[in-house]
């Protein structure tokens, strides 16, 4: 675990605008990794005060439940993390314009929202970090793509990297590749859960109890991921090693091929990235209209 004294977050104050599952995943990682004191973190949303109080009780963060508290938190924070729903983001960011200082760091976890659109909505080249994390950040095993605006200084860059490295792995990419990150890892946990659902269901159909099918599936997926990490081998090579000619695994893989499993997965990831771009276009159109 990190020491709050050596973390680049130090005494910096953070304000989470939006208190959904991704915001919780990040703040939980920061608190559990002891990168900062929970009292340096303020959370707010549009109207669900009960949710904010729940986060306060669970993590010790500060809830901003009134307009006065929200304004104070946004005005004084060193870092503002944007985590509202994409459809609400244009109006919300426009409303932030008179409250933010030009030197405040903005970190966005909003799918599709580009740095240029944030700058357009704020009317200036604010320091912006665009990220695409995933929900595995909740347990410190997240995967996050990160891009920086030109106005982000070295200290702010380190702060952002420390934040997301505290909740898993981060990869700095050129901004146009953030949609690819969304397709591969941002939505990636859902693909794996979907696969696991199918494995568990098939196990039950074959006579296993739901509990046994789940336990075996979970351990299998966990073990397969650890094998890739531990051996450093390509997943394709590991697959070939366990696929004996004319054996049971080959029969299963051939069946998946009949259903175009790999093609379906590729198309799903491409469609996810495409949908992120569509959402970004919608936010941009809203910004122009505003």
C-alpha positions in Angstrom: 0.0 0.0 0.0 1.1 3.6 -0.7 1.9 6.0 2.0 -0.1 9.2 1.9 3.0 11.2 2.6 4.8 9.9 -0.5 1.7 10.0 -2.8 1.4 12.8 -5.3 -2.1 13.3 -4.1 -0.8 14.3 -0.7 -3.1 17.0 0.7 -4.8 17.7 -2.7 -8.6 17.9 -2.4 -10.7 15.8 -4.8 -14.3 16.4 -5.8 -16.3 13.6 -7.5 -19.1 15.1 -9.5 -21.3 12.0 -10.0 -21.4 9.1 -7.4 -22.1 6.0 -9.5 -20.3 2.7 -9.5 -17.2 4.0 -11.3 -16.8 6.9 -8.9 -17.1 4.5 -6.0 -14.6 2.1 -7.5 -12.0 4.9 -7.8 -12.5 6.5 -4.4 -12.5 3.1 -2.8 -9.2 2.4 -4.4 -7.8 5.7 -3.2 -9.0 5.2 0.3 -7.9 1.6 0.7 -4.5 2.3 -0.9 -4.2 5.2 1.6 -3.2 7.6 -1.2 -5.1 10.4 0.5 -7.2 11.0 3.6 -10.9 10.3 2.9 -11.7 13.8 4.3 -9.9 15.2 1.2 -12.6 13.6 -1.0 -16.0 15.2 -1.6 -18.8 13.4 -3.4 -21.8 14.9 -5.0 -24.6 14.1 -7.4 -27.7 15.8 -8.7 -30.2 14.7 -6.1 -29.6 11.3 -4.5 -28.4 12.4 -1.0 -29.0 8.9 0.4 -26.3 7.6 -2.0 -23.8 10.2 -0.8 -24.5 9.4 2.8 -23.9 5.7 2.0 -20.5 6.5 0.6 -19.7 8.6 3.6 -20.6 5.8 6.0 -18.6 3.2 4.0 -15.5 5.2 3.1 -15.4 8.3 5.3 -15.6 10.7 2.3 -17.4 14.0 2.6 -20.9 14.3 1.1 -22.0 17.6 -0.5 -25.8 17.4 0.0 -26.7 21.1 -0.5 -26.1 23.6 -3.3 -23.8 25.7 -1.0 -21.7 22.6 -0.2 -21.5 21.6 -3.8 -20.4 25.1 -4.9 -17.8 25.2 -2.2 -16.4 21.8 -3.0 -16.2 22.5 -6.8 -14.6 25.9 -6.3 -12.0 24.8 -3.8 -11.1 21.3 -5.1 -7.6 20.7 -6.7 -9.1 17.9 -8.8 -12.6 17.5 -10.1 -13.5 14.0 -11.3 -16.4 14.0 -13.8 -18.5 10.9 -13.5 -22.0 12.0 -14.4 -24.1 10.1 -17.1 -23.0 11.0 -20.6 -26.4 12.4 -21.5 -26.2 14.8 -18.6 -22.5 15.8 -19.1 -22.9 18.8 -21.5 -25.3 20.7 -19.4 -23.4 19.8 -16.2 -20.0 20.9 -17.5 -21.4 24.1 -18.8 -22.8 24.8 -15.4 -19.4 24.2 -13.9 -17.7 26.9 -16.1 -18.2 29.9 -13.7 -17.2 27.8 -10.6 -13.9 26.3 -11.8 -10.4 27.9 -11.6 -8.3 27.7 -14.8 -5.6 25.7 -13.0 -7.9 23.0 -11.6 -7.4 19.5 -13.0 -10.4 17.9 -14.6 -10.4 14.1 -14.8 -13.2 12.6 -16.9 -14.4 9.0 -16.7 -17.3 9.7 -19.1 -17.5 7.4 -22.1 -17.2 9.2 -25.4 -16.6 12.7 -23.9 -13.5 14.2 -25.7 -11.0 16.6 -24.3 -11.9 19.1 -27.1 -15.6 19.0 -26.1 -14.7 19.6 -22.5 -12.6 22.6 -23.5 -15.5 23.8 -25.7 -18.0 23.6 -22.9 -15.7 25.4 -20.4 -14.6 27.9 -23.0 -10.9 27.5 -22.2 -8.0 25.0 -22.4 -8.4 23.6 -18.9 -6.0 20.8 -17.8 -8.0 17.7 -18.7 -7.2 14.0 -18.2 -9.5 11.7 -20.2 -9.8 8.2 -18.8 -11.6 4.9 -19.5 -11.4 2.7 -16.4 -13.4 -0.4 -15.7 -15.3 -1.6 -12.7 -12.6 -4.1 -11.6 -11.0 -0.9 -10.2 -13.2 -1.6 -7.2 -10.9 -4.5 -6.1 -7.7 -2.9 -7.3 -7.6 -4.9 -10.5 -8.8 -2.3 -12.9 -7.5 -1.5 -16.4 -7.6 2.2 -17.4 -6.7 4.0 -20.6 -5.5 7.6 -20.0 -5.0 10.6 -22.3 -3.8 14.1 -21.4 -4.5 17.5 -22.7 -1.5 19.7 -23.6 -2.3 21.9 -20.6 -1.7 19.1 -18.0 1.6 19.7 -16.2 4.0 17.1 -14.9 2.6 17.1 -11.4 -1.0 16.7 -12.5 0.1 13.9 -14.9 1.7 12.1 -12.0 -1.3 12.6 -9.8 -3.6 11.1 -12.3 -1.4 8.1 -12.9 -1.0 7.5 -9.2 -4.8 7.6 -8.9 -5.5 5.0 -11.5 -2.4 2.8 -10.7 -3.8 2.6 -7.2 -6.8 0.8 -8.6 -5.1 -1.4 -11.1 -3.1 -1.0 -14.3 -3.1 2.1 -16.5 -2.0 2.6 -20.0 -1.3 6.1 -21.5 -2.6 6.2 -25.1 -3.3 8.8 -27.7 -6.8 10.2 -27.2 -8.3 8.7 -30.4 -7.5 5.2 -29.0 -9.6 5.8 -25.8 -12.6 4.3 -27.7 -10.5 1.2 -28.4 -9.7 1.0 -24.7 -13.4 1.2 -24.0 -14.1 -1.7 -26.4 -11.4 -3.9 -25.0 -11.2 -3.3 -21.3 -13.8 -0.6 -20.4 -16.7 -2.9 -21.2 -14.5 -6.0 -21.1 -15.5 -7.3 -17.7 -19.1 -7.7 -19.0 -17.9 -9.9 -21.8 -16.2 -12.2 -19.3 -19.2 -12.2 -17.0 -21.4 -13.2 -20.0 -19.0 -16.0 -20.8 -19.1 -17.2 -17.2 -22.9 -17.1 -17.2 -22.9 -19.4 -20.2 -20.4 -21.8 -18.6 -22.4 -22.0 -15.4 -25.7 -22.5 -17.2 -24.1 -25.4 -19.3 -22.7 -26.9 -16.1 -26.1 -27.0 -14.5 -27.6 -28.5 -17.7 -25.1 -31.3 -17.4 -26.1 -32.0 -13.8 -23.8 -29.9 -11.6 -25.4 -27.9 -8.8 -25.5 -24.1 -9.4 -23.0 -23.6 -6.6 -20.5 -26.2 -8.0 -20.9 -24.8 -11.6 -20.2 -21.3 -10.3 -17.2 -22.3 -8.2 -15.6 -24.3 -11.0 -16.2 -21.5 -13.5 -14.9 -18.8 -11.3 -11.7 -20.7 -10.5 -11.2 -21.6 -14.1 -11.4 -18.0 -15.4 -9.2 -16.8 -12.5 -6.7 -19.6 -13.2 -6.6 -18.9 -16.9 -5.9 -15.2 -16.3 -3.2 -16.0 -13.8 -1.6 -18.4 -16.3 -1.2 -15.7 -18.8 0.3 -13.4 -16.2 2.6 -16.0 -14.6 3.9 -17.6 -17.8 4.0 -14.5 -19.9 2.8 -16.6 -22.8 0.3 -15.5 -25.5 -3.2 -16.7 -24.7 -3.4 -18.3 -28.1 -0.3 -20.4 -27.3 -1.7 -21.5 -24.0 -4.9 -22.4 -25.7 -3.1 -24.6 -28.2 -1.2 -26.3 -25.4 -4.4 -27.6 -23.8 -6.1 -28.5 -27.1 -5.0 -32.0 -27.9 -5.7 -33.3 -31.4 -9.1 -34.9 -31.6 -9.6 -34.4 -27.9 -12.4 -32.9 -25.8 -11.1 -29.3 -25.9 -10.7 -29.4 -29.7 -14.3 -30.6 -30.0 -15.4 -27.6 -27.9 -13.3 -25.1 -29.8 -14.6 -26.4 -33.1 -18.1 -25.9 -31.9 -17.4 -22.3 -30.9 -15.9 -21.8 -34.3 -19.1 -23.0 -35.9 -20.9 -20.2 -34.0 -18.2 -17.7 -35.1 -17.2 -17.1 -31.5 -14.0 -15.1 -32.4 -15.8 -13.1 -35.1 -18.6 -12.3 -32.8 -16.3 -11.1 -30.1 -14.3 -8.9 -32.5 -17.5 -7.4 -33.8 -18.8 -6.8 -30.3 -15.6 -4.9 -29.3 -15.7 -2.8 -32.5 -19.4 -2.0 -31.9 -18.6 -1.0 -28.4 -15.9 1.4 -29.6 -18.2 2.7 -32.3 -21.0 3.3 -29.7 -18.6 5.3 -27.6 -17.9 7.5 -30.6 -21.6 8.0 -31.2 -22.1 9.0 -27.6 -19.2 11.5 -28.0 -20.8 12.9 -31.1 -24.1 13.4 -29.3 -22.4 15.2 -26.4 -20.5 17.4 -28.9 -23.8 18.2 -30.7 -25.3 19.2 -27.4 -22.3 21.4 -26.6 -22.6 23.2 -30.0 -26.4 23.6 -29.5 -25.8 25.0 -26.0 
